[in-house]
Amino acid sequence: MRIKKENITAILFFAVICGMFVGLLTYKDNDPINDFLTEYRTEVLPGTPILERLSEAIDIADDIVYDQTCFEEQYNTFYGLIQKLLGKHIITDAGYGEIYKTKYNQIIFKVPKKNFRVMRSLDAVEELKSKLDEAGIPFLYVQAPFKLSDDEQQLPANKTDYADYNVNLFLKGLDERGIKYLDLRPLLRDGEKTQNQLFFDTDHHWRIETAFEATGHIMDELNKDYGFTIDSKYKDLKNYNVETLKKCYLGSMGRRTGRFYSGLDDFTLITPKFNTSYTLYEHDYGAEKIYKGSFYKAILDKKYLVKKAPVDLNRYAVYHGDNEELIFNNNLVNNGKVMMIKDSFGVPVYSFLSLGVHEVRALDLRLFKDSVAKYAKENKPDVVILLYNGDTFNEEMFNFVMEP
Amino acid sequence: MDKLKSKITIILMLIYNLSIIFVFKYLMFTMENVQYVTGLDYKIPKIVLPIGISFFTFKAISYVVDIYREKAEAQKNPLNAGLYITFFPQLLAGPIARYESFADQIQNRKVSFDDISAGVCRFLIGLSKKVLLANNLALVADKAFKLLGTDDLSLAMAWLGALCYTLQIYYDFSGYSDMAIGLGKMFGFHTEENFNYPYISKSTTEFWRRWHISLGSWFRDYVYIPLGGNRVGGKKRLFFNLFVVWALTGLWHGANWTFICWGLLYFVSISLEKVTGLDKMQSHVMLRHIYTMLLVMFGWVLFRAENITDALIYLKTMFIPGGAGLVDADAMVCSKEYLGYLFFGILFTRPFAKKLAKTKLAKLKLSQAFYVITLMVLFLACISYMLKSAYNPFIYFNF
């Protein structure tokens, strides 16, 4: 029998289908059957009609197949390559709706107008502030910048980002309510670097250098208005080792579009040259881990330091991050207690800040579900800092769970 | 069974099947219109449309009528009859397989590796049409129609949206048909073609010979010919027959005046072509093609709009610029961003691949390798698109 082109295509087609099926069952941490059963038992309540059960089961199976598709990274990369070949600056994305390539060839999503959420967030902050006032604990809101500014149109012409708009509305509200804030946007933008240089090309997060500079501004503010005496050496880059790994990092946006589309970022690691001694407590879901030693030993997560690690490894998390509660005890500094409620922009900041004070407690409200005011009253920090970027006006991040 | 009994059976079957489709698809529409005309105040029930109801009922009617006409033998195994009616590849978007062409295959179909292979290739072509072209062009079309009534729809964006919807609906529906034909072939079922490059047509009559062929032939065989078809005494009767067929064609697509008007648009243009002989004229081929495509595009605007008023506003914006002017940023960005999809979208409405396949070049080993590689790249691209983009509109669910 003569093999035709259609026969070869069919063989390859079934090979891909079978390969994906086998991959789904065996790839890395995939456990689709168990996940399906767990999800089904959680989502489908007893007594649900049979047709609804079937429909739910199909939806759950569909989601699991999507989530656990093997070679997802390769498919993303291929997808990004096609978009690049088509010259696209707007990419449809299941997670973000759309991802954009800016005029600086950076990858980013845009923030919509959030008037209502901003107002709700202001109310929540005002309530938190009054609770802290009752306990005599000062409060400072720190506004981190978003990657896009309203100074210039970086997105395709018919797309508008409202991060700065929302932030301006929020800060105006804080002014009206007499709540102090530190707006990092003009301070960072006034530097030598342009707006886009402050951020990774392939991620929405600020670069480690930017976070370091931001920490210096926060230290200044704490010294100026909150009675801290943080030594200026902690904000001087000369006192740090600065090591840049070239083209080794694909940020969270880049991971969604692939390296061919987004390019790769350099990643800079900043570590102190001076002596350090820490005890770091990490709390998640009731469990505690303790790390002891120097800044390098106790704080840095070594798996992100492997030079030849895959580019999609989230190196940004090297400074210890995304935990419910972190307590940095700096054994070589005697005074200064900071409590910080933060989003992901706080990840490098609290680590750098902890160099200049005795204690930093960092909470992430996506995981911490207790009362923030109660926590502050129990631990009596010298200041409570709320550090969020311009995209963080959402219910979860401003749910401070106040006690009656 | 004598003739009378057969006729009664046919009538009962028609009442039964048409009642089902009427209740699920047209009852709310009828009640709304009666309420509008009479001013009566009553509660209109919300009835969920079962997916594929029109295809179900049309196939059921085809089964009984074909048995009645003795074009096929009655199916003694109810499972086989059920297989014909609910044959899943064709259930959602056709083609509408008629029983006479399906009956023999139920009993005597053979599954061969060549058929499976041809089915896979056809399926991949359909999948690519749907995922790579239709879904992406839909983003522009949806944006344009979303801007309708906001004063932000520019003339250029209106044309771009209409063009993208014209391409979207073709690649969406013909893509589904290809997938259905391909899947059918993998199981040994050979189904009729449903689309034959409709956008190269030079008249609306030709367009409907090339577009949704199975629907057109269903109406021809089960409505138009029983009414007398072309072989009727006078023009009045001919136009009446055409009117019935096109009103029903419109109504079949959905319970909305937009669909009915869309169907009647074709009644008017096809009737005019019959009167003037325009569809058979050999001169002015390009002009005829342009006129056909413009009419088809305007028809799709009517088809896509929520109601007649929206359709008229949209069509007006295509000629008289409103607040957003002639060209705006949306039009500029969309045309630039979707240039690739538009290019391939327009290119593949032409049968150049079919022509290429008939040349000597296609027999070269290199060409055969190119064919395999192209289809596999398209397949992997489809998977990557499906993983990345949540946008997968199913525009034919109404039918």
PDB file of C-alpha atoms in Angstrom, chain A residues 144-361:
ATOM      1  CA  ALA A 144       3.933  52.105  44.088  1.00  0.00           C
ATOM      2  CA  PRO A 145       3.804  53.005  40.389  1.00  0.00           C
ATOM      3  CA  PHE A 146       2.213  50.863  37.702  1.00  0.00           C
ATOM      4  CA  LYS A 147       4.158  50.069  34.566  1.00  0.00           C
ATOM      5  CA  LEU A 148       2.111  52.437  32.417  1.00  0.00           C
ATOM      6  CA  SER A 149       1.856  56.095  33.230  1.00  0.00           C
ATOM      7  CA  ASP A 150      -0.588  58.599  31.848  1.00  0.00           C
ATOM      8  CA  ASP A 151       2.314  60.859  30.808  1.00  0.00           C
ATOM      9  CA  GLU A 152       2.550  59.128  27.463  1.00  0.00           C
ATOM     10  CA  GLN A 153       0.555  56.751  25.285  1.00  0.00           C
ATOM     11  CA  GLN A 154       2.463  53.493  25.312  1.00  0.00           C
ATOM     12  CA  LEU A 155      -0.407  51.215  24.312  1.00  0.00           C
ATOM     13  CA  PRO A 156      -1.973  50.888  20.859  1.00  0.00           C
ATOM     14  CA  ALA A 157      -3.824  54.113  20.028  1.00  0.00           C
ATOM     15  CA  ASN A 158      -7.322  52.932  20.947  1.00  0.00           C
ATOM     16  CA  LYS A 159      -6.359  51.495  24.336  1.00  0.00           C
ATOM     17  CA  THR A 160      -6.232  53.498  27.540  1.00  0.00           C
ATOM     18  CA  ASP A 161      -4.767  52.474  30.856  1.00  0.00           C
ATOM     19  CA  TYR A 162      -6.390  53.899  33.971  1.00  0.00           C
ATOM     20  CA  ALA A 163      -3.859  52.921  36.647  1.00  0.00           C
ATOM     21  CA  ASP A 164      -2.691  56.512  37.167  1.00  0.00           C
ATOM     22  CA  TYR A 165      -6.247  57.781  36.938  1.00  0.00           C
ATOM     23  CA  ASN A 166      -7.331  55.418  39.723  1.00  0.00           C
ATOM     24  CA  VAL A 167      -4.271  56.252  41.816  1.00  0.00           C
ATOM     25  CA  ASN A 168      -4.833  60.009  41.450  1.00  0.00           C
ATOM     26  CA  LEU A 169      -8.424  59.551  42.538  1.00  0.00           C
ATOM     27  CA  PHE A 170      -7.332  57.451  45.501  1.00  0.00           C
ATOM     28  CA  LEU A 171      -4.591  59.819  46.652  1.00  0.00           C
ATOM     29  CA  LYS A 172      -6.957  62.790  46.318  1.00  0.00           C
ATOM     30  CA  GLY A 173      -9.344  60.893  48.590  1.00  0.00           C
ATOM     31  CA  LEU A 174      -6.574  60.257  51.102  1.00  0.00           C
ATOM     32  CA  ASP A 175      -5.772  63.981  51.060  1.00  0.00           C
ATOM     33  CA  GLU A 176      -9.398  64.833  51.722  1.00  0.00           C
ATOM     34  CA  ARG A 177      -9.485  62.386  54.618  1.00  0.00           C
ATOM     35  CA  GLY A 178      -6.209  63.678  56.060  1.00  0.00           C
ATOM     36  CA  ILE A 179      -4.395  60.354  55.627  1.00  0.00           C
ATOM     37  CA  LYS A 180      -0.671  60.552  54.946  1.00  0.00           C
ATOM     38  CA  TYR A 181       0.810  58.904  51.910  1.00  0.00           C
ATOM     39  CA  LEU A 182       4.043  58.602  50.029  1.00  0.00           C
ATOM     40  CA  ASP A 183       3.601  58.705  46.293  1.00  0.00           C
ATOM     41  CA  LEU A 184       6.598  56.918  44.800  1.00  0.00           C
ATOM     42  CA  ARG A 185       5.575  57.702  41.226  1.00  0.00           C
ATOM     43  CA  PRO A 186       7.105  61.193  40.894  1.00  0.00           C
ATOM     44  CA  LEU A 187      10.099  60.231  43.017  1.00  0.00           C
ATOM     45  CA  LEU A 188      10.993  57.263  40.844  1.00  0.00           C
ATOM     46  CA  ARG A 189      10.122  58.936  37.570  1.00  0.00           C
ATOM     47  CA  ASP A 190      12.307  61.927  38.403  1.00  0.00           C
ATOM     48  CA  GLY A 191      15.379  59.714  38.418  1.00  0.00           C
ATOM     49  CA  GLU A 192      17.741  59.023  35.548  1.00  0.00           C
ATOM     50  CA  LYS A 193      15.698  56.112  34.330  1.00  0.00           C
ATOM     51  CA  THR A 194      12.674  56.434  32.121  1.00  0.00           C
ATOM     52  CA  GLN A 195       9.389  54.941  33.196  1.00  0.00           C
ATOM     53  CA  ASN A 196       9.858  51.784  31.177  1.00  0.00           C
ATOM     54  CA  GLN A 197      13.331  51.166  32.544  1.00  0.00           C
ATOM     55  CA  LEU A 198      11.902  50.970  36.029  1.00  0.00           C
ATOM     56  CA  PHE A 199      10.028  47.791  35.137  1.00  0.00           C
ATOM     57  CA  PHE A 200      10.850  44.420  33.674  1.00  0.00           C
ATOM     58  CA  ASP A 201      10.090  44.114  29.971  1.00  0.00           C
ATOM     59  CA  THR A 202       8.340  40.775  30.472  1.00  0.00           C
ATOM     60  CA  ASP A 203       6.660  41.364  33.807  1.00  0.00           C
ATOM     61  CA  HIS A 204       4.345  43.920  35.340  1.00  0.00           C
ATOM     62  CA  HIS A 205       6.607  44.160  38.398  1.00  0.00           C
ATOM     63  CA  TRP A 206       9.267  46.741  39.023  1.00  0.00           C
ATOM     64  CA  ARG A 207      12.879  45.754  38.606  1.00  0.00           C
ATOM     65  CA  ILE A 208      14.852  44.867  41.726  1.00  0.00           C
ATOM     66  CA  GLU A 209      16.853  48.099  41.288  1.00  0.00           C
ATOM     67  CA  THR A 210      13.598  50.081  41.322  1.00  0.00           C
ATOM     68  CA  ALA A 211      12.366  48.303  44.420  1.00  0.00           C
ATOM     69  CA  PHE A 212      15.690  49.070  46.078  1.00  0.00           C
ATOM     70  CA  GLU A 213      15.398  52.756  45.180  1.00  0.00           C
ATOM     71  CA  ALA A 214      11.784  52.782  46.384  1.00  0.00           C
ATOM     72  CA  THR A 215      12.904  51.327  49.727  1.00  0.00           C
ATOM     73  CA  GLY A 216      15.340  54.231  50.089  1.00  0.00           C
ATOM     74  CA  HIS A 217      12.477  56.703  49.672  1.00  0.00           C
ATOM     75  CA  ILE A 218      10.421  54.843  52.254  1.00  0.00           C
ATOM     76  CA  MET A 219      13.360  54.887  54.679  1.00  0.00           C
ATOM     77  CA  ASP A 220      13.647  58.671  54.167  1.00  0.00           C
ATOM     78  CA  GLU A 221       9.948  59.106  54.859  1.00  0.00           C
ATOM     79  CA  LEU A 222      10.125  56.987  58.013  1.00  0.00           C
ATOM     80  CA  ASN A 223      13.107  58.988  59.261  1.00  0.00           C
ATOM     81  CA  LYS A 224      11.471  62.309  58.401  1.00  0.00           C
ATOM     82  CA  ASP A 225       7.988  61.885  59.800  1.00  0.00           C
ATOM     83  CA  TYR A 226       7.780  58.702  61.834  1.00  0.00           C
ATOM     84  CA  GLY A 227      10.656  59.000  64.279  1.00  0.00           C
ATOM     85  CA  PHE A 228      12.852  56.303  62.723  1.00  0.00           C
ATOM     86  CA  THR A 229      16.650  56.581  62.683  1.00  0.00           C
ATOM     87  CA  ILE A 230      17.545  54.337  59.751  1.00  0.00           C
ATOM     88  CA  ASP A 231      21.183  54.699  58.763  1.00  0.00           C
ATOM     89  CA  SER A 232      21.604  56.156  55.253  1.00  0.00           C
ATOM     90  CA  LYS A 233      24.136  53.427  54.404  1.00  0.00           C
ATOM     91  CA  TYR A 234      21.229  51.033  53.882  1.00  0.00           C
ATOM     92  CA  LYS A 235      19.994  52.951  50.893  1.00  0.00           C
ATOM     93  CA  ASP A 236      23.370  53.457  49.280  1.00  0.00           C
ATOM     94  CA  LEU A 237      23.933  50.956  46.467  1.00  0.00           C
ATOM     95  CA  LYS A 238      27.704  51.206  47.014  1.00  0.00           C
ATOM     96  CA  ASN A 239      27.249  49.068  50.104  1.00  0.00           C
ATOM     97  CA  TYR A 240      25.726  46.247  48.130  1.00  0.00           C
ATOM     98  CA  ASN A 241      26.828  43.563  45.710  1.00  0.00           C
ATOM     99  CA  VAL A 242      25.028  44.039  42.401  1.00  0.00           C
ATOM    100  CA  GLU A 243      25.061  41.037  40.089  1.00  0.00           C
ATOM    101  CA  THR A 244      23.191  41.035  36.796  1.00  0.00           C
ATOM    102  CA  LEU A 245      22.264  37.795  35.079  1.00  0.00           C
ATOM    103  CA  LYS A 246      21.837  38.547  31.386  1.00  0.00           C
ATOM    104  CA  LYS A 247      18.742  37.481  29.466  1.00  0.00           C
ATOM    105  CA  CYS A 248      17.730  34.868  31.972  1.00  0.00           C
ATOM    106  CA  TYR A 249      14.264  35.916  33.109  1.00  0.00           C
ATOM    107  CA  LEU A 250      10.822  35.565  31.605  1.00  0.00           C
ATOM    108  CA  GLY A 251       8.372  37.468  33.797  1.00  0.00           C
ATOM    109  CA  SER A 252       4.748  36.634  34.426  1.00  0.00           C
ATOM    110  CA  MET A 253       3.567  38.471  31.294  1.00  0.00           C
ATOM    111  CA  GLY A 254       6.340  36.947  29.221  1.00  0.00           C
ATOM    112  CA  ARG A 255       5.371  33.494  30.403  1.00  0.00           C
ATOM    113  CA  ARG A 256       1.957  34.090  28.822  1.00  0.00           C
ATOM    114  CA  THR A 257       3.317  35.230  25.489  1.00  0.00           C
ATOM    115  CA  GLY A 258       6.535  33.267  25.157  1.00  0.00           C
ATOM    116  CA  ARG A 259      10.096  34.413  24.797  1.00  0.00           C
ATOM    117  CA  PHE A 260       9.991  34.962  21.035  1.00  0.00           C
ATOM    118  CA  TYR A 261       7.273  37.547  21.462  1.00  0.00           C
ATOM    119  CA  SER A 262       8.293  39.219  24.696  1.00  0.00           C
ATOM    120  CA  GLY A 263      12.060  38.784  24.659  1.00  0.00           C
ATOM    121  CA  LEU A 264      13.980  38.039  27.852  1.00  0.00           C
ATOM    122  CA  ASP A 265      14.889  40.250  30.788  1.00  0.00           C
ATOM    123  CA  ASP A 266      18.137  40.708  32.628  1.00  0.00           C
ATOM    124  CA  PHE A 267      17.777  39.977  36.300  1.00  0.00           C
ATOM    125  CA  THR A 268      19.709  41.911  38.920  1.00  0.00           C
ATOM    126  CA  LEU A 269      20.397  40.568  42.366  1.00  0.00           C
ATOM    127  CA  ILE A 270      21.223  43.092  45.070  1.00  0.00           C
ATOM    128  CA  THR A 271      22.698  41.762  48.324  1.00  0.00           C
ATOM    129  CA  PRO A 272      24.397  43.609  51.201  1.00  0.00           C
ATOM    130  CA  LYS A 273      28.186  43.714  51.427  1.00  0.00           C
ATOM    131  CA  PHE A 274      27.996  44.403  55.171  1.00  0.00           C
ATOM    132  CA  ASN A 275      27.419  41.842  57.938  1.00  0.00           C
ATOM    133  CA  THR A 276      23.868  40.742  58.579  1.00  0.00           C
ATOM    134  CA  SER A 277      22.128  38.373  60.985  1.00  0.00           C
ATOM    135  CA  TYR A 278      18.507  37.389  60.705  1.00  0.00           C
ATOM    136  CA  THR A 279      15.770  35.229  62.078  1.00  0.00           C
ATOM    137  CA  LEU A 280      12.951  34.990  59.548  1.00  0.00           C
ATOM    138  CA  TYR A 281       9.601  33.433  60.458  1.00  0.00           C
ATOM    139  CA  GLU A 282       7.379  32.375  57.584  1.00  0.00           C
ATOM    140  CA  HIS A 283       3.730  31.551  58.254  1.00  0.00           C
ATOM    141  CA  ASP A 284       1.355  29.961  55.795  1.00  0.00           C
ATOM    142  CA  TYR A 285      -1.874  28.108  56.532  1.00  0.00           C
ATOM    143  CA  GLY A 286      -0.962  27.733  60.204  1.00  0.00           C
ATOM    144  CA  ALA A 287       2.485  26.229  59.543  1.00  0.00           C
ATOM    145  CA  GLU A 288       5.710  27.974  60.538  1.00  0.00           C
ATOM    146  CA  LYS A 289       9.156  27.835  58.981  1.00  0.00           C
ATOM    147  CA  ILE A 290      12.162  29.527  60.530  1.00  0.00           C
ATOM    148  CA  TYR A 291      15.253  30.665  58.634  1.00  0.00           C
ATOM    149  CA  LYS A 292      18.376  31.859  60.445  1.00  0.00           C
ATOM    150  CA  GLY A 293      21.618  33.417  59.276  1.00  0.00           C
ATOM    151  CA  SER A 294      22.819  36.238  57.072  1.00  0.00           C
ATOM    152  CA  PHE A 295      20.590  38.136  54.611  1.00  0.00           C
ATOM    153  CA  TYR A 296      21.901  35.858  51.875  1.00  0.00           C
ATOM    154  CA  LYS A 297      21.277  32.706  53.885  1.00  0.00           C
ATOM    155  CA  ALA A 298      18.026  33.483  55.668  1.00  0.00           C
ATOM    156  CA  ILE A 299      16.136  35.621  53.182  1.00  0.00           C
ATOM    157  CA  LEU A 300      17.108  34.632  49.667  1.00  0.00           C
ATOM    158  CA  ASP A 301      15.385  31.613  48.180  1.00  0.00           C
ATOM    159  CA  LYS A 302      18.285  29.782  46.602  1.00  0.00           C
ATOM    160  CA  LYS A 303      16.331  27.936  43.946  1.00  0.00           C
ATOM    161  CA  TYR A 304      15.879  31.241  42.130  1.00  0.00           C
ATOM    162  CA  LEU A 305      19.620  31.852  42.059  1.00  0.00           C
ATOM    163  CA  VAL A 306      20.567  28.915  39.846  1.00  0.00           C
ATOM    164  CA  LYS A 307      22.163  30.616  36.858  1.00  0.00           C
ATOM    165  CA  LYS A 308      21.109  28.035  34.311  1.00  0.00           C
ATOM    166  CA  ALA A 309      17.566  27.636  35.637  1.00  0.00           C
ATOM    167  CA  PRO A 310      14.733  27.657  33.073  1.00  0.00           C
ATOM    168  CA  VAL A 311      13.878  31.194  32.007  1.00  0.00           C
ATOM    169  CA  ASP A 312      10.280  30.832  33.169  1.00  0.00           C
ATOM    170  CA  LEU A 313      11.400  30.402  36.779  1.00  0.00           C
ATOM    171  CA  ASN A 314       9.959  33.304  38.750  1.00  0.00           C
ATOM    172  CA  ARG A 315      13.210  34.890  39.878  1.00  0.00           C
ATOM    173  CA  TYR A 316      11.332  37.918  41.179  1.00  0.00           C
ATOM    174  CA  ALA A 317      10.389  35.789  44.206  1.00  0.00           C
ATOM    175  CA  VAL A 318      14.050  35.357  45.206  1.00  0.00           C
ATOM    176  CA  TYR A 319      13.643  37.846  48.104  1.00  0.00           C
ATOM    177  CA  HIS A 320      11.126  35.601  49.823  1.00  0.00           C
ATOM    178  CA  GLY A 321       7.585  36.255  48.835  1.00  0.00           C
ATOM    179  CA  ASP A 322       3.895  35.628  48.641  1.00  0.00           C
ATOM    180  CA  ASN A 323       3.393  34.334  52.139  1.00  0.00           C
ATOM    181  CA  GLU A 324       0.551  34.956  54.520  1.00  0.00           C
ATOM    182  CA  GLU A 325       2.838  36.420  57.181  1.00  0.00           C
ATOM    183  CA  LEU A 326       6.566  37.025  57.270  1.00  0.00           C
ATOM    184  CA  ILE A 327       8.476  38.299  60.291  1.00  0.00           C
ATOM    185  CA  PHE A 328      11.983  39.571  59.668  1.00  0.00           C
ATOM    186  CA  ASN A 329      14.010  39.928  62.850  1.00  0.00           C
ATOM    187  CA  ASN A 330      17.246  41.794  62.176  1.00  0.00           C
ATOM    188  CA  ASN A 331      19.531  40.831  65.042  1.00  0.00           C
ATOM    189  CA  LEU A 332      22.078  43.570  64.327  1.00  0.00           C
ATOM    190  CA  VAL A 333      19.678  46.553  64.479  1.00  0.00           C
ATOM    191  CA  ASN A 334      18.055  47.361  67.783  1.00  0.00           C
ATOM    192  CA  ASN A 335      15.165  49.619  66.960  1.00  0.00           C
ATOM    193  CA  GLY A 336      12.387  50.198  64.466  1.00  0.00           C
ATOM    194  CA  LYS A 337       9.328  47.993  64.039  1.00  0.00           C
ATOM    195  CA  VAL A 338       7.428  48.098  60.762  1.00  0.00           C
ATOM    196  CA  MET A 339       4.248  46.292  59.894  1.00  0.00           C
ATOM    197  CA  MET A 340       3.625  46.197  56.156  1.00  0.00           C
ATOM    198  CA  ILE A 341       0.494  45.175  54.317  1.00  0.00           C
ATOM    199  CA  LYS A 342       1.616  44.614  50.768  1.00  0.00           C
ATOM    200  CA  ASP A 343       0.955  43.258  47.308  1.00  0.00           C
ATOM    201  CA  SER A 344       3.621  41.609  45.163  1.00  0.00           C
ATOM    202  CA  PHE A 345       5.435  44.929  44.731  1.00  0.00           C
ATOM    203  CA  GLY A 346       6.319  44.692  48.421  1.00  0.00           C
ATOM    204  CA  VAL A 347       8.333  41.491  47.926  1.00  0.00           C
ATOM    205  CA  PRO A 348      11.796  42.996  47.484  1.00  0.00           C
ATOM    206  CA  VAL A 349      10.895  46.129  49.495  1.00  0.00           C
ATOM    207  CA  TYR A 350      10.287  44.485  52.860  1.00  0.00           C
ATOM    208  CA  SER A 351      13.484  42.504  52.515  1.00  0.00           C
ATOM    209  CA  PHE A 352      15.559  45.644  51.841  1.00  0.00           C
ATOM    210  CA  LEU A 353      13.685  47.612  54.489  1.00  0.00           C
ATOM    211  CA  SER A 354      14.399  44.937  57.073  1.00  0.00           C
ATOM    212  CA  LEU A 355      18.112  45.759  56.764  1.00  0.00           C
ATOM    213  CA  GLY A 356      17.565  49.145  58.433  1.00  0.00           C
ATOM    214  CA  VAL A 357      15.104  48.259  61.186  1.00  0.00           C
ATOM    215  CA  HIS A 358      14.838  45.654  63.922  1.00  0.00           C
ATOM    216  CA  GLU A 359      11.594  44.076  62.822  1.00  0.00           C
ATOM    217  CA  VAL A 360       9.439  43.944  59.715  1.00  0.00           C
ATOM    218  CA  ARG A 361       6.126  42.081  59.671  1.00  0.00           C
TER     219      ARG A 361
END
